[in-house]
XYZ file of N, CA, C and O in Angstrom:
512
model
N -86.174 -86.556 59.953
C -85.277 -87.108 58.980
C -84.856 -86.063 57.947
O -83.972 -86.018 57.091
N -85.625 -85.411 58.269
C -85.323 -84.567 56.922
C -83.858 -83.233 57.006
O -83.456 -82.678 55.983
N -83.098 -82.858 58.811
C -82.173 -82.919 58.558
C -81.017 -83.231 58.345
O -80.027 -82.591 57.990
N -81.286 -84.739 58.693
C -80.213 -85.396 57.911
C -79.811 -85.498 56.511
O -78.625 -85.322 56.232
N -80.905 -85.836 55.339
C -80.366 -85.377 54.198
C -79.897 -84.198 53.888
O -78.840 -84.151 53.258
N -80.457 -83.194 54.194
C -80.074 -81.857 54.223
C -78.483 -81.631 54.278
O -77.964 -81.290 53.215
N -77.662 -81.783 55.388
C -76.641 -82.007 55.870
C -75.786 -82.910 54.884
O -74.583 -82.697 54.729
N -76.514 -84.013 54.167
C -75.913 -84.895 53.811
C -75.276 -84.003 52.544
O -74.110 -83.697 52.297
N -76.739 -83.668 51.727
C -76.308 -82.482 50.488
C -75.187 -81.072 50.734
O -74.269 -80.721 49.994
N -75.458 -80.703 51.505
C -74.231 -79.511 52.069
C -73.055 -80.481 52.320
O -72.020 -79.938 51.935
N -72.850 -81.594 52.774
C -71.371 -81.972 52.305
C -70.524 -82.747 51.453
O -69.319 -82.988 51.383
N -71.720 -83.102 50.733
C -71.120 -83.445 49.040
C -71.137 -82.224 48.457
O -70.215 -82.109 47.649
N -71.782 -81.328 48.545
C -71.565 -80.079 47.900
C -70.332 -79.485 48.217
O -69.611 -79.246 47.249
N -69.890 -79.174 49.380
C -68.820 -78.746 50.446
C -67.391 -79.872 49.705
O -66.300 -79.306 49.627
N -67.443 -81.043 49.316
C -66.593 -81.732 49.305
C -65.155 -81.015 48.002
O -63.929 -80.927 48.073
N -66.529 -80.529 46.603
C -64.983 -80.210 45.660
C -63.912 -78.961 46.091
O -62.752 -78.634 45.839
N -65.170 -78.431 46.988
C -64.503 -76.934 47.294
C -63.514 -76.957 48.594
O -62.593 -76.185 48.865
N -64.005 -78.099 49.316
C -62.686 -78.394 50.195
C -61.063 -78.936 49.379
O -59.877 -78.697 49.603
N -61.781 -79.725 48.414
C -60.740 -80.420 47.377
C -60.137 -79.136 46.956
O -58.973 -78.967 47.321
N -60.735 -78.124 46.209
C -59.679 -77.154 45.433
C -59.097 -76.091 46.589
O -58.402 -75.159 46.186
N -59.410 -76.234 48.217
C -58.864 -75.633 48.679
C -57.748 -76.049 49.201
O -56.919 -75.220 49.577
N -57.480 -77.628 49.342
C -56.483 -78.572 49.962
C -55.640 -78.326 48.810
O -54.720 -77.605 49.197
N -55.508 -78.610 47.461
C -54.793 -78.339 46.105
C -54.205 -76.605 46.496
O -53.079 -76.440 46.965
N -54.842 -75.810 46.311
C -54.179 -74.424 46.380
C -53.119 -74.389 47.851
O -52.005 -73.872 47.933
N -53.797 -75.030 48.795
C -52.891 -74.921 49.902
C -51.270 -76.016 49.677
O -50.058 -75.819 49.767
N -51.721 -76.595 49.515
C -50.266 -77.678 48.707
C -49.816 -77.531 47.604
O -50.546 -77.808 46.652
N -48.590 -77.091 47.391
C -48.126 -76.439 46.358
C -47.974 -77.851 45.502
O -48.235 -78.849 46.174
N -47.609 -78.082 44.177
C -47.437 -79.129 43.691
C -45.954 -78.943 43.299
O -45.352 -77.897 43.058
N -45.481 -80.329 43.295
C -43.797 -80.351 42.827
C -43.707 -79.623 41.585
O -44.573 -79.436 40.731
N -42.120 -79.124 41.652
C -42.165 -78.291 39.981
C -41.700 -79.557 39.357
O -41.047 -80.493 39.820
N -42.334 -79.284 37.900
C -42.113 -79.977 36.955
C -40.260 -80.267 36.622
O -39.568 -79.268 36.425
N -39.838 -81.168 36.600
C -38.368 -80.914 36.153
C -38.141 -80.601 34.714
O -38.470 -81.318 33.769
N -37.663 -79.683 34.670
C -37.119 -78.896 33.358
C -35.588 -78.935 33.041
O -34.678 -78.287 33.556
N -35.553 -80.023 31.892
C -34.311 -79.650 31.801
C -33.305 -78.508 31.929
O -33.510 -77.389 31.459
N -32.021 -78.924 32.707
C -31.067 -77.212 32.402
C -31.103 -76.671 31.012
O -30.825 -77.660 30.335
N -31.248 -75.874 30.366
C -30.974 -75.217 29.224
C -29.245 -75.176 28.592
O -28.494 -74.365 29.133
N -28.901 -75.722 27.896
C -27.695 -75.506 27.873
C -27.069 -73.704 27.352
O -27.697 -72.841 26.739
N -25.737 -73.666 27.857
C -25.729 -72.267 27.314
C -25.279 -72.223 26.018
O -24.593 -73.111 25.510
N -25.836 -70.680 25.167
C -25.811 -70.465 24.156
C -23.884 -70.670 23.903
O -22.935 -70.336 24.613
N -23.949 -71.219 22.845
C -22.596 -71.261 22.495
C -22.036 -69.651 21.727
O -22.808 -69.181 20.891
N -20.881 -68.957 21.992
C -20.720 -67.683 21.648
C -20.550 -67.922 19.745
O -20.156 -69.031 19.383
N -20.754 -67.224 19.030
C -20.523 -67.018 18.052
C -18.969 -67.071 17.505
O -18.132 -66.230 17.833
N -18.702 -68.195 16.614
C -17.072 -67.989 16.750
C -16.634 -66.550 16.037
O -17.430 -65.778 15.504
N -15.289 -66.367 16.137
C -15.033 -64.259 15.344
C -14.752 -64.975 14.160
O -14.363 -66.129 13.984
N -15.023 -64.072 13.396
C -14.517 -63.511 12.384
C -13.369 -63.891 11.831
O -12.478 -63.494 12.583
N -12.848 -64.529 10.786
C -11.365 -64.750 10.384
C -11.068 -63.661 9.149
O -11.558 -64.020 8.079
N -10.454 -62.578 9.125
C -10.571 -61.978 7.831
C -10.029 -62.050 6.385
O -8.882 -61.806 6.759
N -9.905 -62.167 5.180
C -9.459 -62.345 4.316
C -8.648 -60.846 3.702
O -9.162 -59.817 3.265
N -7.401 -61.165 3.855
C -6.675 -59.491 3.397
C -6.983 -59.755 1.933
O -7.667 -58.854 1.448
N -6.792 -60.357 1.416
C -7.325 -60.155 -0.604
C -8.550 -60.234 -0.873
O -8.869 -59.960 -2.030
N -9.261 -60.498 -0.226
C -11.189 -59.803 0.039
C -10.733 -58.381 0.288
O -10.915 -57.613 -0.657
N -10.168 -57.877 1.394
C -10.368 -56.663 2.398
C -9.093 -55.980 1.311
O -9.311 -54.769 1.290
N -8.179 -56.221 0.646
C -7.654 -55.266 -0.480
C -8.578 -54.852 -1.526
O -8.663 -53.634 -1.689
N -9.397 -55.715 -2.384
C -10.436 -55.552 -3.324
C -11.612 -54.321 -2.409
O -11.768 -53.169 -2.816
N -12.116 -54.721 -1.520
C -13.033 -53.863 -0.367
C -12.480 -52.382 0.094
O -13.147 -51.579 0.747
N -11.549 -52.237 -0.226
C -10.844 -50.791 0.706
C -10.483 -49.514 -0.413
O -10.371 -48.329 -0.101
N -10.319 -50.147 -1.931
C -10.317 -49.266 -3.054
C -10.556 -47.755 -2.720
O -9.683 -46.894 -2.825
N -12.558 -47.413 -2.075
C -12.610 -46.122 -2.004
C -11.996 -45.897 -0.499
O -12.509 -44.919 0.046
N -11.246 -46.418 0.110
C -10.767 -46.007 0.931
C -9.527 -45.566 0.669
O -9.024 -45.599 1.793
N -8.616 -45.138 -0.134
C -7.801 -44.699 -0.636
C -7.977 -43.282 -1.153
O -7.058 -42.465 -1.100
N -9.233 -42.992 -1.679
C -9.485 -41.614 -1.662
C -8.958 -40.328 -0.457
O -8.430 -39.226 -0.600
N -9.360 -41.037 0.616
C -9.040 -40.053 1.403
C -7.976 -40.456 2.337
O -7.137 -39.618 2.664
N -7.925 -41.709 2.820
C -6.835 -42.114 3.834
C -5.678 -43.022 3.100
O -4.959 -43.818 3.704
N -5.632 -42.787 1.838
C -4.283 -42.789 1.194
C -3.486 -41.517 0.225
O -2.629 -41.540 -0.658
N -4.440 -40.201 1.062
C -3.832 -39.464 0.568
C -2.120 -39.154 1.433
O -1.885 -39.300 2.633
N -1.223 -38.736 0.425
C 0.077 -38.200 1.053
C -0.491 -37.254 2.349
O -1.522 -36.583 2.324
N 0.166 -37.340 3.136
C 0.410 -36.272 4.261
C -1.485 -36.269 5.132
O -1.858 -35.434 5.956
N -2.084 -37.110 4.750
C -3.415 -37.189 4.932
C -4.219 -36.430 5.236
O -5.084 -36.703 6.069
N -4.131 -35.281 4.631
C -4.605 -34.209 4.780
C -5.599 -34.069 3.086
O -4.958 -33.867 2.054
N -6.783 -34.176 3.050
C -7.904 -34.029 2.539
C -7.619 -32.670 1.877
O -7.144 -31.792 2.597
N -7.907 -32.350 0.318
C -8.126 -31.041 -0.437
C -9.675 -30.212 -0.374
O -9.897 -29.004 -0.462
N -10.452 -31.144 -0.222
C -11.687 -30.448 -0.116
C -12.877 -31.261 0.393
O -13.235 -32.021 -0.507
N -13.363 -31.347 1.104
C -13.530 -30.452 2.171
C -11.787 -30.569 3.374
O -11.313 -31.574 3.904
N -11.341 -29.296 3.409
C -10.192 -29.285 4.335
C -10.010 -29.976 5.468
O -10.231 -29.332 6.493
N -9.688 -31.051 5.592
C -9.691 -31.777 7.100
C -8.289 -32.832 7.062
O -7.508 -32.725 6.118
N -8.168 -33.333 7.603
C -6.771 -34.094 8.336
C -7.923 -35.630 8.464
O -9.016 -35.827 8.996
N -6.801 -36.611 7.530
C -7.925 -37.611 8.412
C -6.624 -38.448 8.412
O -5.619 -38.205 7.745
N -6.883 -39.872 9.606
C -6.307 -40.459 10.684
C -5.415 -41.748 9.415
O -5.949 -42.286 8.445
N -4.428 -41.861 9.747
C -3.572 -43.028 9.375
C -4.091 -44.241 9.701
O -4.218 -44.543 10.888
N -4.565 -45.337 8.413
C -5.658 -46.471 8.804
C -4.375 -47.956 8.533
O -4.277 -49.116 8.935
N -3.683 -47.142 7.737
C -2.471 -48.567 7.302
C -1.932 -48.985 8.811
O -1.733 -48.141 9.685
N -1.764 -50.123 8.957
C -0.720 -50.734 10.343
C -1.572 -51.068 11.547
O -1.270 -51.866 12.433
N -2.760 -50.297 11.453
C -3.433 -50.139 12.785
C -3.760 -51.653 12.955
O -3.514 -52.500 12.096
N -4.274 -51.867 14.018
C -4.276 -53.551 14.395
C -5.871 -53.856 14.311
O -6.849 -53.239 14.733
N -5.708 -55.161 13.534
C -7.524 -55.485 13.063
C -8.586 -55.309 14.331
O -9.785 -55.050 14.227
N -8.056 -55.454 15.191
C -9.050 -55.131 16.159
C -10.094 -53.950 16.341
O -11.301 -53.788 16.521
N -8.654 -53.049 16.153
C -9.004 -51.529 16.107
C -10.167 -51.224 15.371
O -11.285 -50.853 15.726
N -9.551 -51.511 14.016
C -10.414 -51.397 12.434
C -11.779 -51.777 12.094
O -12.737 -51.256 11.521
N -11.399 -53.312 12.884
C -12.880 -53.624 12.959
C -14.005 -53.187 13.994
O -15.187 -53.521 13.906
N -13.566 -52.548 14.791
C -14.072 -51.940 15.536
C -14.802 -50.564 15.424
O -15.930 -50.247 15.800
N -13.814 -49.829 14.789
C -14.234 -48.544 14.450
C -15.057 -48.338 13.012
O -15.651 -47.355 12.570
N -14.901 -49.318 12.612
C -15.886 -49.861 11.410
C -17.372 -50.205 11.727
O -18.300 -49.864 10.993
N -17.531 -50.975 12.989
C -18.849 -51.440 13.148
C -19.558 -50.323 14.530
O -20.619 -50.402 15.150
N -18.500 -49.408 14.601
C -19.292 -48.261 15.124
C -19.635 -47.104 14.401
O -20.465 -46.202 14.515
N -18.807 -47.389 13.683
C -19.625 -46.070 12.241
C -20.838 -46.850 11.741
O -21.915 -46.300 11.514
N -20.657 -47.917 11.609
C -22.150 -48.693 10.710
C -22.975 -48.758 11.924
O -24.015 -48.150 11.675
N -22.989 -49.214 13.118
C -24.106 -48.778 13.875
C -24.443 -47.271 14.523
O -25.371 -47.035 15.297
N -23.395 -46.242 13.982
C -24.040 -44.897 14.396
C -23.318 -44.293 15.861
O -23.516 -43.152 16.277
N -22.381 -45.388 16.588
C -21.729 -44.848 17.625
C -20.871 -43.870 17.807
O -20.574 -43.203 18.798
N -20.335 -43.876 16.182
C -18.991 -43.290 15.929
C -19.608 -42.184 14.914
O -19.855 -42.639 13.797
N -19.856 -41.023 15.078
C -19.910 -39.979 13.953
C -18.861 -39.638 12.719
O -17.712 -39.566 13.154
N -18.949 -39.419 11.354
C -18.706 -39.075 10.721
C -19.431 -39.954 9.316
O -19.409 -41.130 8.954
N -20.254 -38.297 8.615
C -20.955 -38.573 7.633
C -20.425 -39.417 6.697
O -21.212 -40.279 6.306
N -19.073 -39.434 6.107
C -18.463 -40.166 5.087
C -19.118 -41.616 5.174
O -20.057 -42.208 4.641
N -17.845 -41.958 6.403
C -17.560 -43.051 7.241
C -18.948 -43.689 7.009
O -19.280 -44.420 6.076
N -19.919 -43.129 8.376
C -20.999 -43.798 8.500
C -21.694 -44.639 7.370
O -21.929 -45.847 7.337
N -22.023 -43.394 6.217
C -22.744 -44.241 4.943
C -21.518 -44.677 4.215
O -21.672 -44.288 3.058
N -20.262 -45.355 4.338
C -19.714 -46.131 3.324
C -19.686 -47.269 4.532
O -20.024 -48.290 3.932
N -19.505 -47.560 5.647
C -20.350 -48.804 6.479
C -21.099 -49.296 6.541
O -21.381 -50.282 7.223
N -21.630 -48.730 5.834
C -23.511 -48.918 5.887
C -23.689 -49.938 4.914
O -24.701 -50.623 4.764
N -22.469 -49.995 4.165
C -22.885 -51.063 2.914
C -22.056 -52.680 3.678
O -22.187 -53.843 3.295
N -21.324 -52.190 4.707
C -20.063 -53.627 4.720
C -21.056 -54.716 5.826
O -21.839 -54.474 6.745
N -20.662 -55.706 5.329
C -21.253 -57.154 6.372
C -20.306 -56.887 7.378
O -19.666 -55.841 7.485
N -20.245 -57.831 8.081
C -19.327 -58.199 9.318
C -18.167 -58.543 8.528
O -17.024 -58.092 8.599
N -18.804 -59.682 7.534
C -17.325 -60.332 6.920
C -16.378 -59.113 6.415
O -15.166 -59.027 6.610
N -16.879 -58.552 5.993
C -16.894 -57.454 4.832
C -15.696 -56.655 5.824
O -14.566 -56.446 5.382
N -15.994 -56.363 6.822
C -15.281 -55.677 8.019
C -14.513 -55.918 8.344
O -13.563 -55.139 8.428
N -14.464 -57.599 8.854
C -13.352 -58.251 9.605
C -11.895 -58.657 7.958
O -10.698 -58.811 8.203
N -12.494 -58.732 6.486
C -11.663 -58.537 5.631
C -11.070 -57.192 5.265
O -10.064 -57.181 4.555
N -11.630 -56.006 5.705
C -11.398 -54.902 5.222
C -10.043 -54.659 6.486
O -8.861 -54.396 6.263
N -10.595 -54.819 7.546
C -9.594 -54.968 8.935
C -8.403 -55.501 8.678
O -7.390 -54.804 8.727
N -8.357 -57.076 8.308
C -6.811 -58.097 7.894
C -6.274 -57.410 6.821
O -5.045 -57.468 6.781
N -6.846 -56.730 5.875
C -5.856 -55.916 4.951
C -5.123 -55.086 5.754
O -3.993 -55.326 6.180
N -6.079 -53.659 6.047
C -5.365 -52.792 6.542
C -4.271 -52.766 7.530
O -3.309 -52.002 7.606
N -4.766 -54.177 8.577
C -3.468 -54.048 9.175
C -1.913 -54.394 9.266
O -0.926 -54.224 9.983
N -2.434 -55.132 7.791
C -0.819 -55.483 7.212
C -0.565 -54.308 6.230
O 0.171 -54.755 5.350
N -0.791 -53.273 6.041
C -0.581 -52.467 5.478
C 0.423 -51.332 5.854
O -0.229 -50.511 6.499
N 1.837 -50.880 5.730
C 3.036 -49.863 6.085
C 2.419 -48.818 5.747
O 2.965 -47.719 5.847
C-alpha cells in the first residue's frame, strides 16, 4: 500500500506545475485597450503686427539701416521688410534654437516666445 500513496503525493504535487505549464502554453486574450486617440496638432500661431511693431524696435538698428549695409562691424545684412511671415518666423526660431548661425541674431532670439515671433513676423511682412 504504501506505493500507492506515494504516487498519490507526486501527483498533487505534479498538479500546480502542470497548471502553470498549461497557462504559459496558452497564451491569454489581450486585454482590449482602448484606441488612443490622436494627438490633436497644435493650432499656429496668429500674429499681432502692433505687438510685432513694438517687438522689432532693436531691429532697426541694423536692418533698417539705408542701403543695409552695417558701419561697424562692416557687413551687408539681408532686407527683412516684405519678406513673407513664414519666412520670418522661421528664420527666427532657427536662430533661437541654434540652427541658423549668427551671434547678433542668435542672442536677440533668445529672448522672443513663439508668440513673440509669429508677432514680430505679421509686422515685418507688411512692411515696404
Amino acid at each position: 500500500m504504501r506505493p500507492l500513496p506515494l504516487a498519490a503525493c507526486l501527483a498533487l504535487a505534479a498538479l500546480p506545475l502542470a497548471a502553470l505549464t498549461a497557462q504559459q502554453e496558452t497564451p491569454a486574450a489581450p486585454a482590449a485597450v482602448p484606441a488612443a486617440a490622436p494627438a490633436a496638432a497644435p493650432a499656429p500661431l496668429v500674429g499681432n503686427a502692433d505687438t510685432g511693431r513694438t517687438l522689432t524696435y532693436t531691429c532697426q538698428g541694423c536692418h533698417g539701416i539705408e542701403g543695409y549695409k552695417n558701419a561697424y562691424p562692416s557687413f551687408k545684412v539681408p532686407k527683412i521688410g516684405g519678406q513673407s511671415a513664414d519666412y520670418l518666423a522661421n528664420a527666427l526660431t532657427e536662430y533661437r534654437t541654434g540652427n541658423r548661425k549668427h551671434p547678433t541674431m542668435e542672442a536677440q532670439a533668445q529672448s522672443f516666445s513663439d508668440q513673440d515671433i509669429a508677432d514680430i513676423a505679421a509686422f515685418l511682412s507688411t512692411v515696404k
